[in-house]
Short mmCIF file of C-alpha atoms in Angstrom, two decimals:
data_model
loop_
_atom_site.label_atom_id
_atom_site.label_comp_id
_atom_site.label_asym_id
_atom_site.label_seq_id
_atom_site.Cartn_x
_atom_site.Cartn_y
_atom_site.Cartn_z
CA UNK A 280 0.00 0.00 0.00
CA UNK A 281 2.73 2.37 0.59
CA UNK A 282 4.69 1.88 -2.72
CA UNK A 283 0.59 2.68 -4.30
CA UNK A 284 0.73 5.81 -2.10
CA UNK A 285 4.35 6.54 -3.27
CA UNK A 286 3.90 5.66 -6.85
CA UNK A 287 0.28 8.20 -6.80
CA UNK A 288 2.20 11.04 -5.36
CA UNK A 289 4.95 10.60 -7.85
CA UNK A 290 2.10 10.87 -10.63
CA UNK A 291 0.33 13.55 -9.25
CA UNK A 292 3.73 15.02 -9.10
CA UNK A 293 4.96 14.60 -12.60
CA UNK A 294 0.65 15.78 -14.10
CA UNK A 295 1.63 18.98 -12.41
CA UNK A 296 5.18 19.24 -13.78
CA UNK A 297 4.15 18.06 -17.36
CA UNK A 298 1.06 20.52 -17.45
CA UNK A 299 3.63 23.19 -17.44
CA UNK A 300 5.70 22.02 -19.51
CA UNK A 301 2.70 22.05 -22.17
CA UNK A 302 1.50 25.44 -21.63
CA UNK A 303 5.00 26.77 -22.25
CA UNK A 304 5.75 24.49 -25.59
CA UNK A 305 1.74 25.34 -26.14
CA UNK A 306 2.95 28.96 -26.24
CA UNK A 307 5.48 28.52 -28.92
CA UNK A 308 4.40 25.98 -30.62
CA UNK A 309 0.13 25.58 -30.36
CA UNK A 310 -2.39 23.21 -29.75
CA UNK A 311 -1.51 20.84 -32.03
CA UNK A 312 2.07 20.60 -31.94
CA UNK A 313 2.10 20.63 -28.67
CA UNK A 314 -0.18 17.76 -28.32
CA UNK A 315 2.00 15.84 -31.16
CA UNK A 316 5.11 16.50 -29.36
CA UNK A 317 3.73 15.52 -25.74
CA UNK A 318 2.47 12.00 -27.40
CA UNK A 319 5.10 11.53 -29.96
CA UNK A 320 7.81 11.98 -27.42
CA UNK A 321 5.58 9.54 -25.04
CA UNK A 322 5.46 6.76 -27.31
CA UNK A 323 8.87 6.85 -28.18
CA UNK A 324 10.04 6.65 -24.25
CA UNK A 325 7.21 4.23 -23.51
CA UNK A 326 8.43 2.09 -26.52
CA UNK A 327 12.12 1.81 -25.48
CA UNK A 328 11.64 1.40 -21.67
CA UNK A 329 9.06 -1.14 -22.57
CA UNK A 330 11.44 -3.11 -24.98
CA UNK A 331 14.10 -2.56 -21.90
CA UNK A 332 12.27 -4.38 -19.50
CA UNK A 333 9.97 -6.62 -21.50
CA UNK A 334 11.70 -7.31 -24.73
CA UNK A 335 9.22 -8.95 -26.98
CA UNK A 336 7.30 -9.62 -24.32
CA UNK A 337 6.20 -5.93 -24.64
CA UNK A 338 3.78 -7.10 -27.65
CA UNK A 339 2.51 -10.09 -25.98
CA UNK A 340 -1.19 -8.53 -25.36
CA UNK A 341 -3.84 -11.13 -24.25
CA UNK A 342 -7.59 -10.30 -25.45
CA UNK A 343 -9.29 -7.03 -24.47
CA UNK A 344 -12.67 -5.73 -25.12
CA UNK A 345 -11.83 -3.64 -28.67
CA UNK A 346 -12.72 -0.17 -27.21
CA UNK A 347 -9.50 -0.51 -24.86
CA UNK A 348 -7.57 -0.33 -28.30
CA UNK A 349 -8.42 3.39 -28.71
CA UNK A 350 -7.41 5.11 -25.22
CA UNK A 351 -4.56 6.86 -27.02
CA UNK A 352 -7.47 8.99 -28.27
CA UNK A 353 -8.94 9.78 -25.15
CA UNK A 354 -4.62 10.85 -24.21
CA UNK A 355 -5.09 13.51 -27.17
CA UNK A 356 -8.18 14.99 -25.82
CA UNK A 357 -6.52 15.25 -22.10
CA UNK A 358 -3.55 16.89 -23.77
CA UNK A 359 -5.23 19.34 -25.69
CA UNK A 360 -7.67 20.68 -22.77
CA UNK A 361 -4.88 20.80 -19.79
CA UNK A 362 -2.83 22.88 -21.97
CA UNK A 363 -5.89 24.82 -23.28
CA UNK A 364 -7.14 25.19 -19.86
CA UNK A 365 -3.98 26.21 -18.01
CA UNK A 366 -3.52 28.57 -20.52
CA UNK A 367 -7.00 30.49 -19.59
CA UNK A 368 -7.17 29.49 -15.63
CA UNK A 369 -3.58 28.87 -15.00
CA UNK A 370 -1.79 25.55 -13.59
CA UNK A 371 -3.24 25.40 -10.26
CA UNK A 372 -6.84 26.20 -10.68
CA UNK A 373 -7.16 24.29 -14.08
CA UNK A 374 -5.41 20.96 -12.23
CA UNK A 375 -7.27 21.03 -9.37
CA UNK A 376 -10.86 20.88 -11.34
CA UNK A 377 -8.78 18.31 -13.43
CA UNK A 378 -8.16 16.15 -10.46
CA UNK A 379 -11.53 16.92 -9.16
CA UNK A 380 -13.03 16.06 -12.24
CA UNK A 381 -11.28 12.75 -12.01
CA UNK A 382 -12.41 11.64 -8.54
CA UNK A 383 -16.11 12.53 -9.53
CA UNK A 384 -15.87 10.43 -12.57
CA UNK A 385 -14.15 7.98 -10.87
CA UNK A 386 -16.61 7.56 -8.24
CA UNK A 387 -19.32 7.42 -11.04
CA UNK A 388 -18.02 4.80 -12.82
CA UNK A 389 -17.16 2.55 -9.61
CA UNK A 390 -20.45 3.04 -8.28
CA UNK A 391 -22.39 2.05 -11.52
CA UNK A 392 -19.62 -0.51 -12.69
CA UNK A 393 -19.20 1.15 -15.72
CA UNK A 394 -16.74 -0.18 -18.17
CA UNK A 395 -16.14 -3.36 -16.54
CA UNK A 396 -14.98 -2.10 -13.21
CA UNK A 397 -16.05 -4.27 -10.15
CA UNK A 398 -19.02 -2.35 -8.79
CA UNK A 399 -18.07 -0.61 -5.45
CA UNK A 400 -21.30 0.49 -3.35
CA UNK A 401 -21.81 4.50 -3.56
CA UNK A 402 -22.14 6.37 -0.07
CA UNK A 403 -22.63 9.66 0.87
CA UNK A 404 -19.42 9.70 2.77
CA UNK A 405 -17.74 9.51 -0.88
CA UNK A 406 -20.05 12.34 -2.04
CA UNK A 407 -19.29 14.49 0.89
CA UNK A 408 -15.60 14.23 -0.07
CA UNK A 409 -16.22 15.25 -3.67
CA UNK A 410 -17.88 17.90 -2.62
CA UNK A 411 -15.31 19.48 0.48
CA UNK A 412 -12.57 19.24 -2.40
CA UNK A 413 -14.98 21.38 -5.32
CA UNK A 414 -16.06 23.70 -1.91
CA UNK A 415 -12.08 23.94 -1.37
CA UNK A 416 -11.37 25.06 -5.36
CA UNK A 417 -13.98 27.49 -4.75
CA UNK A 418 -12.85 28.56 -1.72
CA UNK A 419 -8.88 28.68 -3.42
CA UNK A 420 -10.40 30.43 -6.70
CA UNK A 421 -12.53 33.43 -4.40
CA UNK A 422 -10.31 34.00 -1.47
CA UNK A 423 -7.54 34.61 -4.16
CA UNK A 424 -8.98 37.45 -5.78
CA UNK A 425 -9.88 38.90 -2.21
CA UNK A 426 -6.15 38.65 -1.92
CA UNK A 427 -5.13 40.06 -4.65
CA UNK A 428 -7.72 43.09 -4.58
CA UNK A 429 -6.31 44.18 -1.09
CA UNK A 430 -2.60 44.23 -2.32
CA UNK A 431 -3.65 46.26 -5.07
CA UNK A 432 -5.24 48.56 -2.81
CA UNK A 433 -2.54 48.54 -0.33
CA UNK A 434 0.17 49.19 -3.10
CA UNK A 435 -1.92 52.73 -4.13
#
């Protein structure tokens, strides 16, 4: 369990650090590009460290329901809205209504057994959480610009 706590950090981490990284190619480069050169690059590292530590066994795929095959896609649409949307709301705001989004979905999905997930009872204890951490954006997004407004006012 630790290692899964480790190893979720580590990716919350790296979303954070790669969502910058995007907005700042994004701003040179666009949409597009930038969303070529994000997956393009990915493939190509995911390709050698998989023939590193698999080999051929890296191709070795056992049968999967045919919509699995396409979840590259979905990567391309994740791409281009982080880096469009920390481009308008900025890295912290825009990844903490991604992650948000995430765990809302997530909870869906679980609770209905969507998509051949094991179906995990909803409770309102999960709801309440869901709804502390959208209260807490809100509360990060507002208090901000009260912030803000009073150094501004201070400074004149």
């Amino acid at each position: 369990m630790v290692t899964g706590l480790l190893l979720a950090l580590l990716a919350g981490s790296l979303v954070g650090l790669q969502n910058i990284f995007n907005s700042k190619v994004n701003e040179r480069a666009g949409t597009w590009a930038t969303t070529t050169l994000v997956l393009g690059l990915g493939f190509l590292a995911s390709l050698t460290i998989g023939f590193l530590f698999e080999g051929k066994g890296l191709f070795a795929w056992q049968p999967m329901q045919t919509w699995y095959w396409f979840s590259g896609l979905i990567g391309v649409g994740v791409v281009v809205c982080m880096v469009q949307g920390t481009r308008r709301l900025g890295p912290t705001y825009a990844v903490s209504i991604v992650l948000t989004s995430q765990l809302a979905f997530a909870l869906l999905w679980d609770s209905l057994g969507w998509l051949g997930l094991t179906q995990v009872p909803f409770t309102f204890k999960q709801l309440i959480g869901v709804l502390v951490i959208v209260a807490g954006i809100l509360l990060f997004k507002l208090g901000g610009g009260r912030v803000a407004q009073h150094a501004a006012a201070k400074s004149t």
